[in-house]
Short mmCIF file of N, CA and C in Angstrom, two decimals:
data_model
loop_
_atom_site.label_atom_id
_atom_site.label_comp_id
_atom_site.label_asym_id
_atom_site.label_seq_id
_atom_site.Cartn_x
_atom_site.Cartn_y
_atom_site.Cartn_z
N MET A 1 0.78 -1.08 -0.03
CA MET A 1 -0.02 0.10 0.08
C MET A 1 0.96 1.19 -0.08
N GLN A 2 0.73 2.10 -1.02
CA GLN A 2 1.28 3.35 -1.10
C GLN A 2 0.49 4.47 -0.40
N VAL A 3 1.13 4.95 0.43
CA VAL A 3 0.29 5.86 1.29
C VAL A 3 1.07 7.42 1.12
N PHE A 4 0.38 8.37 0.51
CA PHE A 4 0.95 9.75 0.33
C PHE A 4 0.20 10.68 1.46
N SER A 5 1.01 11.53 2.26
CA SER A 5 0.61 12.33 3.26
C SER A 5 0.52 13.73 2.76
N GLY A 6 0.77 13.94 1.55
CA GLY A 6 0.49 15.41 1.03
C GLY A 6 1.02 15.57 -0.35
N LYS A 7 0.63 16.66 -0.89
CA LYS A 7 0.87 17.02 -2.38
C LYS A 7 2.24 16.80 -2.74
N GLU A 8 3.29 17.28 -1.87
CA GLU A 8 4.62 17.10 -2.28
C GLU A 8 4.87 15.60 -2.60
N GLN A 9 4.52 14.70 -1.76
CA GLN A 9 4.84 13.35 -1.93
C GLN A 9 4.21 12.75 -3.18
N VAL A 10 2.94 13.08 -3.38
CA VAL A 10 2.30 12.78 -4.77
C VAL A 10 3.00 13.08 -6.03
N LEU A 11 3.33 14.38 -6.06
CA LEU A 11 4.18 15.02 -7.14
C LEU A 11 5.42 14.33 -7.33
N ALA A 12 6.22 14.04 -6.19
CA ALA A 12 7.30 13.38 -6.45
C ALA A 12 7.21 11.90 -7.06
N ALA A 13 5.95 11.28 -6.94
CA ALA A 13 5.76 9.89 -7.39
C ALA A 13 5.47 9.90 -8.69
N VAL A 14 5.32 10.90 -9.52
CA VAL A 14 4.93 10.73 -10.86
C VAL A 14 5.96 10.04 -11.58
N GLY A 15 5.52 8.96 -12.56
CA GLY A 15 6.13 8.02 -13.36
C GLY A 15 6.45 6.76 -12.44
N GLN A 16 6.16 6.68 -11.27
CA GLN A 16 6.32 5.29 -10.61
C GLN A 16 5.04 4.39 -10.45
N THR A 17 5.57 3.18 -10.47
CA THR A 17 4.42 2.33 -10.32
C THR A 17 4.15 2.22 -8.78
N LEU A 18 2.81 2.13 -8.44
CA LEU A 18 2.56 2.55 -7.16
C LEU A 18 2.14 1.08 -6.33
N GLY A 19 1.96 0.05 -7.12
CA GLY A 19 1.71 -1.33 -6.51
C GLY A 19 0.82 -2.20 -7.40
N THR A 20 0.51 -3.17 -6.79
CA THR A 20 -0.51 -4.17 -7.28
C THR A 20 -1.54 -4.58 -6.33
N SER A 21 -2.80 -4.77 -6.67
CA SER A 21 -3.79 -5.12 -5.75
C SER A 21 -3.91 -6.58 -5.56
N GLU A 22 -4.62 -6.89 -4.60
CA GLU A 22 -4.96 -8.49 -4.51
C GLU A 22 -5.89 -8.91 -5.64
N TRP A 23 -6.01 -10.16 -5.80
CA TRP A 23 -6.97 -10.70 -6.63
C TRP A 23 -8.29 -10.67 -6.12
N VAL A 24 -9.20 -10.25 -7.22
CA VAL A 24 -10.70 -10.15 -6.97
C VAL A 24 -11.41 -11.21 -7.90
N LEU A 25 -12.16 -11.94 -7.34
CA LEU A 25 -13.05 -12.97 -8.06
C LEU A 25 -14.28 -12.21 -8.78
N VAL A 26 -14.44 -12.62 -10.10
CA VAL A 26 -15.58 -12.01 -10.88
C VAL A 26 -16.52 -13.02 -10.79
N THR A 27 -17.80 -12.85 -10.25
CA THR A 27 -18.63 -13.95 -10.10
C THR A 27 -19.84 -13.65 -10.95
N GLN A 28 -20.72 -14.71 -11.21
CA GLN A 28 -21.91 -14.37 -12.00
C GLN A 28 -23.05 -13.42 -11.28
N LYS A 29 -23.07 -13.52 -10.01
CA LYS A 29 -23.83 -12.53 -9.41
C LYS A 29 -23.37 -11.01 -9.46
N MET A 30 -22.10 -10.84 -9.49
CA MET A 30 -21.53 -9.48 -9.86
C MET A 30 -22.11 -9.07 -11.30
N VAL A 31 -21.78 -9.95 -12.27
CA VAL A 31 -22.39 -9.56 -13.66
C VAL A 31 -23.81 -9.37 -13.67
N ASP A 32 -24.67 -10.34 -13.02
CA ASP A 32 -26.00 -10.17 -13.07
C ASP A 32 -26.49 -8.84 -12.28
N LEU A 33 -25.97 -8.71 -11.30
CA LEU A 33 -26.24 -7.32 -10.69
C LEU A 33 -25.74 -6.04 -11.56
N PHE A 34 -24.61 -6.14 -12.13
CA PHE A 34 -24.34 -5.00 -13.13
C PHE A 34 -25.12 -4.88 -14.14
N ALA A 35 -25.48 -6.22 -14.79
CA ALA A 35 -26.44 -6.07 -15.94
C ALA A 35 -27.82 -5.46 -15.41
N GLU A 36 -28.37 -5.68 -14.43
CA GLU A 36 -29.53 -5.09 -13.93
C GLU A 36 -29.51 -3.68 -13.58
N ALA A 37 -28.41 -3.14 -12.97
CA ALA A 37 -28.42 -1.79 -12.61
C ALA A 37 -27.89 -1.01 -13.95
N THR A 38 -27.25 -1.60 -14.80
CA THR A 38 -27.10 -0.82 -16.15
C THR A 38 -28.09 -1.10 -17.39
N GLY A 39 -28.75 -2.12 -17.19
CA GLY A 39 -29.73 -2.34 -18.37
C GLY A 39 -29.07 -3.11 -19.45
N ASP A 40 -27.78 -3.43 -19.30
CA ASP A 40 -27.08 -4.16 -20.26
C ASP A 40 -27.14 -5.71 -20.15
N LYS A 41 -28.13 -6.14 -20.76
CA LYS A 41 -28.56 -7.50 -20.46
C LYS A 41 -28.31 -8.43 -21.71
N GLN A 42 -27.04 -8.40 -22.40
CA GLN A 42 -26.67 -9.19 -23.37
C GLN A 42 -26.46 -10.59 -22.92
N TRP A 43 -27.03 -11.60 -23.81
CA TRP A 43 -26.82 -13.02 -23.27
C TRP A 43 -25.48 -13.32 -23.07
N ILE A 44 -24.56 -12.74 -23.66
CA ILE A 44 -23.08 -13.18 -23.54
C ILE A 44 -22.69 -12.99 -22.09
N HIS A 45 -23.35 -12.06 -21.18
CA HIS A 45 -23.00 -11.90 -19.93
C HIS A 45 -24.17 -12.66 -18.88
N ILE A 46 -25.33 -12.74 -19.28
CA ILE A 46 -26.17 -13.31 -18.34
C ILE A 46 -26.81 -14.63 -18.56
N ASP A 47 -26.72 -15.07 -19.72
CA ASP A 47 -27.46 -16.38 -20.12
C ASP A 47 -26.23 -17.54 -19.99
N VAL A 48 -26.08 -17.97 -18.84
CA VAL A 48 -24.77 -18.87 -18.63
C VAL A 48 -25.22 -20.12 -19.74
N ASP A 49 -26.31 -20.84 -19.72
CA ASP A 49 -26.25 -21.79 -20.67
C ASP A 49 -25.90 -21.43 -22.14
N ARG A 50 -26.61 -20.48 -22.61
CA ARG A 50 -26.39 -20.08 -23.91
C ARG A 50 -24.94 -19.72 -24.28
N ALA A 51 -24.43 -18.97 -23.30
CA ALA A 51 -22.97 -18.79 -23.22
C ALA A 51 -21.92 -19.90 -23.53
N ARG A 52 -22.36 -20.85 -22.68
CA ARG A 52 -21.60 -22.11 -22.69
C ARG A 52 -21.53 -22.88 -24.16
N ARG A 53 -22.96 -22.73 -24.66
CA ARG A 53 -23.04 -23.35 -25.99
C ARG A 53 -22.69 -22.44 -27.22
N GLU A 54 -22.85 -21.25 -27.19
CA GLU A 54 -22.46 -20.29 -28.33
C GLU A 54 -21.25 -19.27 -28.21
N SER A 55 -20.94 -18.97 -27.20
CA SER A 55 -20.02 -17.92 -26.89
C SER A 55 -18.59 -18.54 -27.30
N PRO A 56 -17.85 -17.66 -28.03
CA PRO A 56 -16.44 -17.96 -28.42
C PRO A 56 -15.60 -18.03 -26.99
N TYR A 57 -16.10 -17.56 -25.94
CA TYR A 57 -15.32 -17.63 -24.71
C TYR A 57 -15.61 -18.91 -23.81
N GLN A 58 -16.85 -19.62 -24.44
CA GLN A 58 -17.17 -20.94 -23.80
C GLN A 58 -17.81 -20.77 -22.39
N GLY A 59 -18.35 -19.60 -22.08
CA GLY A 59 -19.13 -19.22 -20.95
C GLY A 59 -19.31 -17.73 -21.06
N PRO A 60 -19.97 -17.34 -20.00
CA PRO A 60 -20.29 -15.87 -19.83
C PRO A 60 -19.05 -15.01 -19.36
N ILE A 61 -19.16 -13.76 -19.94
CA ILE A 61 -17.98 -12.89 -19.62
C ILE A 61 -18.44 -11.53 -18.78
N ALA A 62 -17.64 -10.93 -18.16
CA ALA A 62 -17.91 -9.86 -17.40
C ALA A 62 -18.10 -8.49 -18.54
N HIS A 63 -19.00 -7.52 -18.22
CA HIS A 63 -19.07 -6.51 -18.89
C HIS A 63 -17.73 -5.72 -18.86
N GLY A 64 -17.37 -5.25 -19.94
CA GLY A 64 -16.26 -4.39 -19.97
C GLY A 64 -16.26 -3.37 -18.89
N TYR A 65 -17.45 -2.56 -18.93
CA TYR A 65 -17.64 -1.60 -18.04
C TYR A 65 -17.70 -2.08 -16.53
N LEU A 66 -17.97 -3.31 -16.21
CA LEU A 66 -17.92 -3.73 -14.92
C LEU A 66 -16.43 -4.02 -14.48
N THR A 67 -15.67 -4.48 -15.45
CA THR A 67 -14.10 -4.36 -15.18
C THR A 67 -13.78 -2.94 -14.77
N LEU A 68 -14.16 -1.91 -15.56
CA LEU A 68 -13.80 -0.56 -15.22
C LEU A 68 -14.16 -0.36 -13.91
N SER A 69 -15.57 -0.65 -13.53
CA SER A 69 -16.10 -0.20 -12.28
C SER A 69 -15.40 -0.86 -11.08
N LEU A 70 -14.45 -1.82 -11.45
CA LEU A 70 -13.73 -2.48 -10.25
C LEU A 70 -12.58 -1.50 -9.82
N LEU A 71 -12.13 -0.57 -10.57
CA LEU A 71 -11.08 0.42 -10.29
C LEU A 71 -11.02 0.82 -8.96
N PRO A 72 -12.27 1.37 -8.28
CA PRO A 72 -12.17 1.69 -6.80
C PRO A 72 -11.81 0.69 -5.75
N VAL A 73 -12.24 -0.54 -6.15
CA VAL A 73 -11.79 -1.48 -5.09
C VAL A 73 -10.45 -1.97 -5.20
N LEU A 74 -10.02 -2.00 -6.44
CA LEU A 74 -8.65 -2.21 -6.76
C LEU A 74 -7.57 -1.24 -6.24
N GLY A 75 -7.97 -0.16 -6.75
CA GLY A 75 -7.22 0.99 -6.45
C GLY A 75 -6.91 1.16 -4.98
N ASN A 76 -8.08 1.13 -4.14
CA ASN A 76 -7.99 1.31 -2.82
C ASN A 76 -7.08 0.37 -1.99
N GLN A 77 -6.54 -0.63 -2.81
CA GLN A 77 -5.74 -1.67 -2.21
C GLN A 77 -4.33 -1.27 -2.39
N ILE A 78 -4.20 -0.46 -3.48
CA ILE A 78 -2.94 0.01 -3.85
C ILE A 78 -2.21 1.42 -3.38
N TYR A 79 -3.06 2.23 -3.24
CA TYR A 79 -2.72 3.73 -2.75
C TYR A 79 -3.86 4.45 -2.29
N ARG A 80 -3.41 5.45 -1.41
CA ARG A 80 -4.24 6.37 -0.74
C ARG A 80 -3.59 7.72 -0.54
N VAL A 81 -4.39 8.70 -0.51
CA VAL A 81 -3.79 10.04 -0.15
C VAL A 81 -4.41 10.47 1.30
N GLU A 82 -3.66 10.71 2.23
CA GLU A 82 -4.04 11.08 3.46
C GLU A 82 -4.03 12.69 3.51
N ASN A 83 -4.74 13.19 4.55
CA ASN A 83 -4.79 14.60 4.83
C ASN A 83 -5.28 15.35 3.83
N ALA A 84 -6.29 14.64 2.92
CA ALA A 84 -6.92 15.26 1.95
C ALA A 84 -8.25 15.61 2.44
N LYS A 85 -9.10 16.68 1.97
CA LYS A 85 -10.63 17.05 2.47
C LYS A 85 -11.32 16.10 1.73
N MET A 86 -11.19 15.67 0.40
CA MET A 86 -11.95 14.67 -0.29
C MET A 86 -11.25 14.37 -1.73
N GLY A 87 -11.69 13.39 -2.08
CA GLY A 87 -11.08 13.01 -3.42
C GLY A 87 -12.53 12.72 -4.55
N LEU A 88 -12.31 12.94 -5.77
CA LEU A 88 -13.28 12.97 -6.47
C LEU A 88 -12.96 12.31 -7.82
N ASN A 89 -13.74 11.47 -8.45
CA ASN A 89 -13.64 10.88 -9.62
C ASN A 89 -13.80 11.82 -10.79
N TYR A 90 -12.86 12.06 -11.69
CA TYR A 90 -13.00 13.12 -12.63
C TYR A 90 -13.18 12.58 -14.06
N GLY A 91 -13.02 11.14 -14.17
CA GLY A 91 -13.04 10.56 -15.53
C GLY A 91 -12.19 9.45 -15.83
N SER A 92 -12.04 9.26 -17.15
CA SER A 92 -11.15 8.27 -17.62
C SER A 92 -10.51 8.67 -19.06
N ASN A 93 -9.27 8.28 -19.21
CA ASN A 93 -8.79 8.34 -20.37
C ASN A 93 -8.33 7.02 -21.14
N LYS A 94 -8.39 6.84 -22.37
CA LYS A 94 -7.82 5.77 -23.16
C LYS A 94 -8.21 4.38 -22.43
N VAL A 95 -9.33 4.10 -22.26
CA VAL A 95 -9.79 2.97 -21.85
C VAL A 95 -9.91 1.93 -22.93
N ARG A 96 -9.27 0.80 -22.57
CA ARG A 96 -9.21 -0.45 -23.69
C ARG A 96 -9.49 -1.65 -22.94
N PHE A 97 -10.12 -2.72 -23.77
CA PHE A 97 -10.31 -3.97 -23.08
C PHE A 97 -9.68 -5.03 -23.98
N PRO A 98 -8.36 -5.36 -23.88
CA PRO A 98 -7.89 -6.20 -24.86
C PRO A 98 -8.31 -7.61 -24.69
N SER A 99 -8.85 -8.01 -23.51
CA SER A 99 -9.12 -9.39 -23.16
C SER A 99 -10.42 -9.40 -22.56
N ALA A 100 -11.35 -10.25 -22.83
CA ALA A 100 -12.58 -10.50 -22.05
C ALA A 100 -12.22 -11.34 -20.64
N VAL A 101 -13.05 -10.94 -19.73
CA VAL A 101 -12.80 -11.50 -18.44
C VAL A 101 -13.95 -12.44 -18.10
N PRO A 102 -13.71 -13.73 -18.21
CA PRO A 102 -14.62 -14.83 -17.86
C PRO A 102 -15.14 -14.77 -16.48
N VAL A 103 -16.46 -15.10 -16.36
CA VAL A 103 -17.01 -15.31 -15.13
C VAL A 103 -16.16 -16.46 -14.45
N GLY A 104 -15.87 -16.08 -12.99
CA GLY A 104 -15.06 -17.08 -12.38
C GLY A 104 -13.65 -16.92 -12.31
N ALA A 105 -13.21 -15.93 -13.04
CA ALA A 105 -11.78 -15.62 -13.31
C ALA A 105 -11.36 -14.76 -12.08
N ARG A 106 -10.15 -14.43 -11.78
CA ARG A 106 -9.80 -13.55 -10.83
C ARG A 106 -8.96 -12.45 -11.68
N VAL A 107 -8.99 -11.10 -11.10
CA VAL A 107 -8.40 -10.16 -11.81
C VAL A 107 -7.78 -9.33 -10.61
N ARG A 108 -6.62 -8.49 -11.07
CA ARG A 108 -6.10 -7.56 -10.14
C ARG A 108 -5.45 -6.49 -11.03
N SER A 109 -5.14 -5.32 -10.35
CA SER A 109 -4.62 -4.22 -11.09
C SER A 109 -3.30 -3.81 -10.56
N THR A 110 -2.33 -3.38 -11.47
CA THR A 110 -1.14 -2.65 -11.06
C THR A 110 -1.35 -1.17 -11.65
N ALA A 111 -0.96 -0.43 -10.64
CA ALA A 111 -1.23 0.95 -10.93
C ALA A 111 -0.09 1.78 -10.97
N GLU A 112 0.10 2.72 -12.00
CA GLU A 112 1.27 3.59 -12.19
C GLU A 112 0.78 5.14 -12.15
N LEU A 113 1.36 5.99 -11.50
CA LEU A 113 1.00 7.44 -11.43
C LEU A 113 1.78 8.10 -12.74
N VAL A 114 0.78 8.35 -13.70
CA VAL A 114 1.33 8.72 -14.97
C VAL A 114 1.55 10.48 -14.81
N ASP A 115 0.71 10.87 -14.03
CA ASP A 115 0.66 12.40 -13.95
C ASP A 115 0.10 12.98 -12.60
N ALA A 116 0.41 14.10 -12.17
CA ALA A 116 -0.19 14.87 -11.07
C ALA A 116 0.09 16.31 -11.25
N THR A 117 -0.99 17.04 -11.33
CA THR A 117 -0.90 18.42 -11.78
C THR A 117 -1.85 19.12 -10.72
N GLU A 118 -1.28 20.21 -10.33
CA GLU A 118 -2.03 21.09 -9.43
C GLU A 118 -2.96 21.88 -10.29
N VAL A 119 -4.34 21.92 -9.82
CA VAL A 119 -5.55 22.66 -10.57
C VAL A 119 -6.05 23.53 -9.42
N ALA A 120 -6.96 24.38 -9.94
CA ALA A 120 -7.67 25.64 -9.24
C ALA A 120 -8.22 24.98 -7.94
N GLY A 121 -8.14 25.81 -6.85
CA GLY A 121 -8.82 25.53 -5.61
C GLY A 121 -7.73 24.49 -4.59
N GLY A 122 -6.51 24.51 -5.00
CA GLY A 122 -5.50 23.92 -4.26
C GLY A 122 -5.75 22.27 -4.41
N ALA A 123 -6.37 21.76 -5.54
CA ALA A 123 -6.53 20.40 -5.69
C ALA A 123 -5.25 19.79 -6.62
N LEU A 124 -5.13 18.43 -6.48
CA LEU A 124 -4.26 17.74 -7.40
C LEU A 124 -5.04 16.93 -8.44
N GLN A 125 -4.66 17.03 -9.76
CA GLN A 125 -5.36 16.08 -10.56
C GLN A 125 -4.49 14.97 -10.77
N LEU A 126 -4.79 13.84 -10.57
CA LEU A 126 -3.96 12.72 -10.68
C LEU A 126 -4.57 11.91 -11.96
N VAL A 127 -3.60 11.28 -12.66
CA VAL A 127 -3.52 10.28 -13.63
C VAL A 127 -3.09 9.11 -13.40
N VAL A 128 -3.81 8.08 -13.06
CA VAL A 128 -3.19 6.63 -12.72
C VAL A 128 -3.74 5.74 -13.71
N ARG A 129 -2.63 5.22 -14.39
CA ARG A 129 -2.99 4.08 -15.28
C ARG A 129 -3.04 2.68 -14.60
N HIS A 130 -4.07 2.15 -14.90
CA HIS A 130 -4.38 0.76 -14.26
C HIS A 130 -4.29 -0.24 -15.47
N THR A 131 -3.46 -1.25 -15.21
CA THR A 131 -3.45 -2.33 -15.90
C THR A 131 -4.02 -3.59 -15.20
N VAL A 132 -5.33 -4.00 -15.68
CA VAL A 132 -5.96 -5.12 -14.99
C VAL A 132 -5.68 -6.21 -15.75
N GLU A 133 -5.13 -7.38 -14.97
CA GLU A 133 -4.68 -8.54 -15.53
C GLU A 133 -5.79 -9.58 -15.12
N ILE A 134 -5.92 -10.91 -15.91
CA ILE A 134 -6.66 -11.75 -15.44
C ILE A 134 -5.56 -12.92 -14.95
N GLU A 135 -5.90 -13.48 -14.01
CA GLU A 135 -4.95 -14.57 -13.38
C GLU A 135 -4.84 -15.67 -14.53
N GLY A 136 -3.54 -15.92 -14.83
CA GLY A 136 -3.28 -17.08 -15.85
C GLY A 136 -3.60 -16.40 -17.31
N GLY A 137 -4.04 -15.19 -17.37
CA GLY A 137 -4.14 -14.71 -18.86
C GLY A 137 -2.77 -14.21 -19.58
N VAL A 138 -3.01 -14.18 -20.76
CA VAL A 138 -1.84 -13.87 -21.64
C VAL A 138 -1.95 -12.23 -21.85
N LYS A 139 -3.04 -11.72 -22.08
CA LYS A 139 -3.17 -10.21 -22.50
C LYS A 139 -3.95 -9.62 -21.21
N PRO A 140 -3.84 -8.18 -20.96
CA PRO A 140 -4.46 -7.66 -19.85
C PRO A 140 -6.13 -7.58 -20.34
N ALA A 141 -6.93 -7.57 -19.24
CA ALA A 141 -8.35 -7.42 -19.51
C ALA A 141 -8.54 -6.12 -19.78
N MET A 142 -7.87 -4.96 -19.13
CA MET A 142 -8.13 -3.61 -19.37
C MET A 142 -6.84 -2.82 -19.09
N ILE A 143 -6.92 -1.76 -19.89
CA ILE A 143 -5.89 -0.70 -19.53
C ILE A 143 -6.65 0.46 -19.50
N ALA A 144 -6.57 1.36 -18.51
CA ALA A 144 -7.40 2.50 -18.39
C ALA A 144 -6.58 3.49 -17.51
N GLU A 145 -6.84 4.80 -18.05
CA GLU A 145 -6.07 6.02 -17.07
C GLU A 145 -7.26 6.51 -16.26
N ALA A 146 -7.31 6.16 -15.11
CA ALA A 146 -8.33 6.97 -14.02
C ALA A 146 -7.84 8.38 -13.74
N VAL A 147 -8.75 9.34 -13.73
CA VAL A 147 -8.45 10.68 -13.62
C VAL A 147 -9.23 11.07 -12.35
N SER A 148 -8.55 11.58 -11.45
CA SER A 148 -9.26 11.95 -10.08
C SER A 148 -8.63 13.26 -9.70
N ARG A 149 -9.42 13.82 -8.82
CA ARG A 149 -8.90 15.23 -8.13
C ARG A 149 -8.95 14.94 -6.58
N VAL A 150 -7.87 15.38 -6.00
CA VAL A 150 -7.70 15.30 -4.42
C VAL A 150 -7.79 16.79 -4.00
N VAL A 151 -8.59 17.13 -3.05
CA VAL A 151 -8.70 18.40 -2.58
C VAL A 151 -8.09 18.46 -1.23
N PHE A 152 -7.22 19.26 -1.05
CA PHE A 152 -6.44 19.43 0.38
C PHE A 152 -7.12 20.68 1.08
#
């Protein structure tokens, strides 16, 4: 766990790998709840029997955006900024999904602090590149730059 206690420490860490999270299991229940919450009910995600019969993945896969939505749980295991009033999600850059995540697979993220810039109001804007890998996989499941702002 990388712990930053202030702006100067964050700024000094630009370009560094912050660490790697623990493995997180992607379950069918997670996929079903995500499908319900988002309305994305494609059969390749939620129809287990059909996905086993017809999918090139030989079973159901997680939504790409479900993988993206795991960044808070994965990132919180990797780093945190202390002495901040609050942190806000500001968006994402360059999100790509090179490999599907099969239901039942475990994923983890390695995070790199790509940039940290002071912005109005005394905040820092952080760009953290997350490379999410699938246990035993050849290609990453996702590569995304998460943009956040930390207010001190």
